[in-house]
Every structure is written in C-alpha cells, then in structure tokens.
Amino acid sequence: MEIPSKLLSLINHATANAETSLVYKKPQQMAIEQDGKNYLISYIESLVEKESASKKQKVNPFENPDPKLVFFKDSSHTLLLNKFPITKHHFLLITNEFVRQDSLLSPEELKLTYNILLNLENDGNELTDKPIAFYNSGPNSGSSQPHKHVQFTFVNKDYKLFPDEVVNCRTFFIPDQETPALQDNSSAFSHFIVPLNSENITSEQFGMAYMCLIRNALTVTKDHTDLNSNVNATELSYNFIMTKEWMMVVPRSLEIIHEDTINYDFNINALGYIGMILVKRLDVFNELVNKADNECKIRINDDILLRGGYPLTYVKENDNYDY
Ligand code: B4P
C-alpha cells in the first residue's frame, strides 16, 4: 500500500463526512499513578448501539464496510474509521479479503503499520497526540472481530508509555539468545520489546524481529501450560503494540479479568498493557481515580494485568525446549 502523503487530513475529512455514521461518546479520562506506574483511566457508559449491533451482527462489519467510514483503499488493504471510537481519529487497517485475526502479521503489514505511524508523526505539526498501533490476536487477547484488523489510536504526548523508558534511544536489533528482547523488570506481567529507532528497517527485518517476539510469547505460554493445568493455551493469544520508537508483544492468558472486591469484569485489550484502562461503570472509575493509592481496592499492574497475562519471572518446570 502506498500511503497517501496527507493521511491526517484524509482522516479529518472522513471524520467530518461520517459524522452521522460514527457512534462517539466522549469519555471521562484521568491520568493516575499507582505503585510508581502511570495509567490513563477512561470511562464511557456501555454503548447501547454497539451492544445491539454486535448482538444482531451476524455479518462481518469489515466485509462490506460502511463507505462513509472508508478513507483509503488499495488492492489488498483498506483504511477506515472506527465506528465506535472513544478517542478522536481512531481508525483501522483491514484486509480487503477475509483473513483471520489470529493469523500473524506479515512483514509487509508490519512495515505498512510503521509507515502509517511515521506518516502521522511527520504530518502532525498541530498533532498534540502520539499515534499508537495495536493488534489483538487470539481468543484471550480482547479482540471482538475475527476479520484481520490493526487499530490506530492516539494518546496525549504528556502520557508516558513505559516502553519509552526501557528503550531509551536504543537502536533496532533482532533479538537472539545473547541479546534478548527488552523488558521492564518492575512490571509484573511478561512482555517483550524491540526498539525501532533506526533508519530504514526493511519489512524482512520487521518480520524477523516480530517472529522473535512471537516465539518468546509461545515459550511463556507453553511453560505456563506445563506448570498449571488450569491454563488451556492450545492457541496463542497476545497483544501487539507499535509506536515509532518500539514494538512490544504481551502474551495473554485471559481476556476478562473479574475483580471480586467490586464485582466487575475488566475487559482488557492491547491498550490495557500500556496502562490505558477502559471501564464502563462509573463507580469503578471513581474507585480508581478518587482513592489514594493505598486505599484503592484495585491493583492494576500486579493484579489485573498480571492475571490477564503471565508473570514476568517464573521458575521453569522443565527446560526441554524453548520456541
Ligand atoms: P477488536 O480488536 O476486535 O476489539 P477492541 O478494540 O477491544 O474493541 P471492542 O469492539 O471489543 O470494544 P471495547 O468496548 O472493548 O477491535 C474491533 C474494532 O472494530 C473496534 O475498534 C470496534 O470499535 C471496531 N468496529 C466494530 N464494528 C465496526 C464497524 N461496523 N465499522 C467500523 N469499525 C467497527 O472498546 C471500545 C472501543 O474503545 C474500541 O474501539 C477499543 O479499541 C477502544 N478502547 C479500548 N480500551 C481503550 C482505552 N483504554 N483507551 C482508548 N480506547 C480504548
């Protein structure tokens, strides 16, 4: 796909034209710090329109997408606005033909995703927000649509993403045994990061580095299936997140994390693993944003995110093989 040069203008134009097709409710948002980590908590009411659309939705919404939402298309992929955005400019890259969401991203799709991020950053003279791409893949990843789609959203540049600090200007490398993928050792959950600061990373290099991250995620998933008979990980589930500076894979064990103390089901997708937590009940939002750290009943990193993923460190039961 040749990306049009003024992508942001196209998105703005499409958003203005699609006003009647978009179902948008502005969220209440609050940045908080808990246990030394940053989170951006968003609250929206459940979207009645979306719930009833998904109940009725026997058809794949990406097979014949609403033309008002589409703002670019070539022979293989389409760019379209998210019908249910909670941040301005949220859009999707979908395959024209049906491809399963649990298939791997191709080297060309990785490079394309990166080029879209670059295009948005370079075009963004008035852009105060940072573009982020993400891909939820597998049954425990938080994905809801089975047709292949990478999502693009934006977050205020003041909000610090933890991999930024871990990467800290390091340049691109393809991980191997001597030089493994980067991790934040203060995180409770398993994750694997590759820096992307470099000129001209080729699609093949993107593909190789991504496959290393996928292999890491497979190893963690296999090790926990060996360790715990409750983990039934016959399929890999993971979240993939990319910015201009890095890409990260987080292996997932659970999509919906039930919090007993408040009787709430957190539905966590890729954004949750960079601290962007969406809640759809006001009392849960208030609990998170209004309580002092040590009074808040909900522990995000070492409870919610840990239970939805796998522990960062563990003792292997046997060391037969790694992927
Ligand atoms: P999936 O990967 O399948 O699922 P998801 O992002 O977790 O969104 P979900 O649909 O489960 O919604 P949720 O309430 O958790 O992505 C499917 C994508 O296709 C979604 O973006 C969906 O909106 C979109 N879509 C569905 N039907 C469509 C149609 N007919 N035309 C075009 N697009 C269509 O989250 C609600 C929204 O908020 C999602 O977009 C989600 O990505 C986003 N979000 C979740 N957490 C967030 C956070 N912390 N901060 C900001 N945004 C957040």
XYZ file of C-alpha atoms and ligand atoms in Angstrom:
376
model
C 0.000 0.000 0.000
C 1.328 3.424 -0.949
C 0.266 5.605 1.959
C -1.189 8.947 0.893
C 1.039 11.805 1.953
C -1.539 13.752 3.971
C -3.068 10.917 5.949
C -4.173 13.104 8.837
C -6.065 15.468 6.516
C -7.805 12.464 4.933
C -8.811 11.214 8.376
C -10.091 14.655 9.407
C -12.054 14.960 6.206
C -13.564 11.458 6.550
C -14.469 12.129 10.191
C -16.355 15.288 9.228
C -18.217 13.433 6.450
C -19.021 10.373 8.546
C -20.494 12.268 11.478
C -23.853 10.523 11.184
C -22.274 7.054 10.877
C -19.962 7.345 13.892
C -21.150 6.385 17.360
C -18.981 8.535 19.590
C -19.243 9.312 23.278
C -16.549 11.435 24.807
C -15.015 9.519 27.705
C -14.141 10.949 31.112
C -10.393 10.469 31.419
C -7.940 10.757 34.243
C -4.228 10.038 34.424
C -3.244 8.386 37.698
C -0.141 6.880 39.232
C -0.251 3.633 41.147
C 2.733 1.765 42.585
C 5.028 4.129 40.650
C 3.358 3.424 37.287
C 1.256 5.658 35.049
C -2.254 4.818 33.926
C -4.834 6.573 31.838
C -8.286 5.580 33.042
C -11.200 6.166 30.672
C -14.850 5.842 31.489
C -17.687 5.547 28.995
C -21.146 4.136 29.504
C -21.735 0.897 27.634
C -22.739 1.809 24.104
C -26.298 0.565 23.693
C -25.993 0.995 19.900
C -22.847 -1.121 19.858
C -24.230 -3.877 22.112
C -27.333 -4.263 19.960
C -25.281 -4.018 16.741
C -22.972 -6.791 17.942
C -25.924 -8.973 19.004
C -27.505 -8.548 15.597
C -24.148 -8.579 13.867
C -24.173 -11.925 12.159
C -22.389 -10.246 9.267
C -18.756 -9.341 9.351
C -18.605 -5.497 9.634
C -15.369 -5.440 7.621
C -16.623 -7.488 4.683
C -18.540 -4.583 3.155
C -17.645 -1.681 5.429
C -19.804 1.443 5.510
C -18.351 3.500 2.592
C -18.611 6.671 4.676
C -16.010 5.241 7.052
C -13.521 4.257 4.343
C -10.853 6.847 3.537
C -8.291 4.847 1.566
C -8.199 1.534 -0.263
C -5.764 -0.347 -2.498
C -5.739 -3.875 -3.914
C -5.042 -5.611 -0.577
C -5.933 -3.334 2.367
C -8.424 -0.645 3.407
C -8.155 2.180 5.919
C -11.418 3.051 7.651
C -12.619 4.967 10.672
C -13.555 3.015 13.772
C -17.340 3.201 14.002
C -17.191 3.197 17.819
C -14.193 5.395 18.668
C -13.582 6.661 22.149
C -10.650 8.809 21.066
C -10.649 11.191 18.107
C -9.193 9.781 14.862
C -9.281 6.099 15.925
C -9.029 4.107 12.684
C -8.392 0.614 11.382
C -6.283 -1.091 8.728
C -8.197 -4.120 7.459
C -7.523 -6.723 4.787
C -9.858 -6.479 1.791
C -10.362 -10.248 1.711
C -11.214 -12.115 4.891
C -8.054 -13.146 6.759
C -8.319 -14.492 10.304
C -7.474 -12.177 13.170
C -5.438 -14.952 14.775
C -3.075 -15.102 11.805
C 0.329 -13.482 12.109
C 1.048 -10.009 10.771
C 3.043 -10.259 7.561
C 6.394 -8.441 7.155
C 4.635 -6.091 4.691
C 1.835 -5.368 7.188
C 4.387 -4.604 9.902
C 6.267 -2.192 7.654
C 2.986 -0.657 6.485
C 1.850 -0.161 10.083
C 5.169 1.503 10.869
C 4.960 3.737 7.787
C 1.471 4.847 8.800
C 2.791 5.811 12.251
C 5.702 7.702 10.666
C 3.393 9.475 8.256
C 1.140 10.604 11.117
C 4.062 11.771 13.272
C 5.679 13.673 10.407
C 2.414 15.213 9.311
C 1.497 16.181 12.815
C 2.552 19.807 13.039
C -0.605 20.509 15.013
C -0.807 16.983 16.437
C -0.521 17.067 20.215
C -1.246 13.355 20.438
C 1.020 10.412 19.729
C -0.161 7.706 17.303
C -0.128 4.104 18.511
C -0.910 0.939 16.544
C -2.192 -2.269 18.125
C -3.283 -5.749 17.163
C -5.301 -8.007 19.460
C -4.843 -11.616 18.362
C -6.177 -14.881 19.770
C -9.142 -15.793 21.990
C -7.728 -14.246 25.203
C -6.446 -11.033 23.635
C -9.545 -8.825 23.890
C -10.363 -8.935 20.196
C -14.013 -8.961 19.194
C -13.893 -9.113 15.374
C -12.475 -12.164 13.573
C -11.504 -10.297 10.370
C -7.859 -9.130 10.366
C -7.559 -5.526 11.572
C -4.745 -3.432 13.024
C -6.015 -0.452 15.037
C -4.554 3.062 15.289
C -5.353 5.389 18.131
C -3.794 8.459 19.741
C -2.669 9.332 23.227
C -1.631 12.680 24.637
C 2.140 13.152 24.357
C 2.289 14.012 28.079
C 1.240 10.481 28.941
C 4.427 8.441 29.345
C 4.394 4.909 27.910
C 6.617 2.561 29.964
C 8.471 1.005 26.972
C 9.750 4.515 26.055
C 11.908 4.478 29.159
C 13.069 0.902 28.648
C 14.032 1.594 25.035
C 15.628 4.942 25.848
C 17.144 5.722 22.419
C 18.449 2.175 21.836
C 18.528 1.296 18.179
C 16.857 -1.564 16.349
C 18.101 -5.142 16.767
C 16.735 -8.599 16.054
C 16.640 -10.420 19.404
C 18.559 -13.663 19.911
C 19.861 -15.659 22.909
C 22.763 -13.269 23.535
C 20.707 -10.135 23.023
C 17.175 -10.883 24.177
C 14.193 -8.592 23.735
C 13.984 -5.767 26.284
C 11.788 -5.895 29.407
C 10.830 -3.595 32.243
C 11.833 -5.558 35.333
C 9.430 -3.641 37.563
C 6.448 -4.915 35.577
C 4.513 -7.873 36.929
C 3.462 -9.235 33.543
C 5.516 -10.854 30.796
C 6.266 -8.673 27.767
C 8.933 -8.404 25.057
C 10.111 -5.168 23.442
C 12.219 -4.377 20.361
C 13.430 -0.800 19.785
C 12.665 0.689 16.385
C 14.946 3.716 16.419
C 16.816 3.294 13.128
C 16.835 4.456 9.570
C 15.058 2.229 7.075
C 14.184 -1.031 8.795
C 13.151 -3.387 5.986
C 9.969 -5.428 6.007
C 12.088 -8.603 6.328
C 13.803 -7.204 9.431
C 10.432 -6.224 10.898
C 9.195 -9.746 10.164
C 12.217 -11.411 11.791
C 12.088 -9.252 14.938
C 8.317 -9.779 15.284
C 8.750 -13.571 14.914
C 11.296 -13.497 17.751
C 8.737 -11.760 19.958
C 6.082 -14.294 18.934
C 8.448 -17.156 19.775
C 9.046 -15.599 23.216
C 5.268 -15.390 23.729
C 4.847 -19.035 22.647
C 7.535 -20.163 25.102
C 5.915 -18.304 28.011
C 2.501 -19.712 27.078
C 3.871 -23.270 26.764
C 5.756 -23.022 30.079
C 2.584 -21.971 31.881
C 0.527 -24.683 30.255
C 3.150 -27.124 31.621
C 3.031 -25.522 35.071
C -0.693 -25.075 35.519
C -3.357 -27.459 34.370
C -5.949 -24.623 34.519
C -4.180 -22.858 31.684
C -5.534 -24.250 28.461
C -3.444 -22.479 25.911
C -3.911 -24.509 22.783
C -3.890 -21.276 20.798
C -1.556 -18.347 21.237
C -3.171 -15.106 22.436
C -1.189 -11.910 22.503
C -1.344 -8.143 22.190
C 0.980 -6.383 19.797
C 1.644 -2.660 20.205
C 3.802 -0.451 17.992
C 4.928 3.165 18.182
C 7.572 4.965 16.143
C 10.142 4.023 18.806
C 9.355 0.370 19.640
C 7.169 -2.680 19.195
C 6.036 -4.985 22.007
C 4.295 -8.330 22.380
C 2.386 -9.272 25.560
C 1.296 -12.929 25.792
C -2.264 -13.203 27.193
C -3.903 -15.850 29.351
C -7.290 -14.227 29.986
C -9.447 -11.614 28.266
C -11.915 -10.814 31.053
C -10.443 -10.334 34.491
C -13.014 -10.466 37.272
C -12.340 -8.230 40.278
C -14.139 -9.752 43.267
C -13.862 -6.767 45.595
C -16.002 -4.606 43.312
C -17.720 -7.354 41.312
C -16.525 -6.005 37.969
C -15.239 -7.654 34.811
C -12.305 -5.778 33.278
C -12.161 -6.429 29.531
C -8.528 -5.703 28.696
C -7.106 -5.389 25.186
C -3.663 -4.219 23.985
C -4.184 -0.681 25.279
C -4.535 -2.000 28.841
C -0.924 -3.217 28.670
C 0.344 0.292 28.079
C -1.746 1.410 31.038
C -4.820 2.640 29.154
C -7.708 1.121 31.045
C -11.269 1.430 29.796
C -14.086 0.967 32.322
C -17.789 1.089 31.695
C -19.035 1.575 35.301
C -18.800 4.935 36.998
C -18.195 3.551 40.498
C -15.186 1.590 39.181
C -13.822 4.741 37.527
C -14.290 6.652 40.790
C -12.644 3.923 42.811
C -9.597 4.093 40.529
C -9.245 7.840 40.206
C -10.502 9.164 43.538
C -8.872 6.869 46.051
C -5.391 7.449 47.335
C -3.036 4.734 46.139
C -3.023 2.676 49.319
C -6.815 2.923 49.726
C -7.695 1.799 46.203
C -9.014 -1.760 46.194
C -7.925 -2.387 42.609
C -4.258 -3.131 41.944
C -3.695 -2.683 38.237
C -0.207 -3.990 37.487
C 0.284 -6.833 39.920
C -3.322 -7.993 39.914
C -5.447 -7.090 36.852
C -2.681 -7.029 34.217
C -0.801 -9.946 35.770
C -3.895 -12.157 35.778
C -4.675 -11.233 32.156
C -1.132 -12.120 31.088
C 1.652 -14.283 32.524
C 4.214 -13.469 35.238
C 7.389 -11.724 34.117
C 9.525 -14.151 36.097
C 8.901 -17.772 36.963
C 10.801 -20.983 37.537
C 10.576 -23.331 34.585
C 9.301 -26.827 35.449
C 11.429 -28.448 32.808
C 13.779 -26.995 30.295
C 13.095 -29.295 27.376
C 12.844 -26.623 24.773
C 12.044 -23.016 24.045
C 10.487 -21.897 20.811
P -11.117 -5.648 18.435
O -9.638 -5.823 18.496
O -11.837 -6.813 17.844
O -11.683 -5.260 19.881
P -11.467 -3.969 20.838
O -10.513 -2.975 20.291
O -11.199 -4.465 22.212
O -12.849 -3.317 20.754
P -14.223 -3.886 21.209
O -15.063 -3.915 19.975
O -14.115 -5.188 21.946
O -14.744 -2.713 22.116
P -14.479 -2.186 23.618
O -15.803 -1.944 24.178
O -13.503 -3.022 24.379
O -11.473 -4.381 17.581
C -12.637 -4.264 16.809
C -12.664 -2.845 16.346
O -13.595 -2.655 15.296
C -13.092 -1.917 17.472
O -12.280 -0.769 17.410
C -14.542 -1.617 17.122
O -14.957 -0.418 17.702
C -14.468 -1.579 15.609
N -15.749 -1.834 14.896
C -16.763 -2.689 15.229
N -17.765 -2.657 14.307
C -17.365 -1.753 13.354
C -17.938 -1.282 12.137
N -19.127 -1.700 11.720
N -17.241 -0.364 11.399
C -16.036 0.092 11.805
N -15.439 -0.306 12.954
C -16.081 -1.236 13.730
O -13.785 -0.801 23.316
C -14.464 0.246 22.678
C -13.507 0.998 21.787
O -12.565 1.683 22.587
C -12.708 0.103 20.872
O -12.508 0.777 19.678
C -11.413 -0.098 21.623
O -10.315 -0.401 20.781
C -11.254 1.266 22.285
N -10.553 1.194 23.563
C -10.495 0.133 24.437
N -9.801 0.464 25.531
C -9.418 1.760 25.372
C -8.681 2.669 26.165
N -8.209 2.316 27.355
N -8.465 3.916 25.685
C -8.941 4.287 24.475
N -9.670 3.474 23.670
C -9.903 2.230 24.120
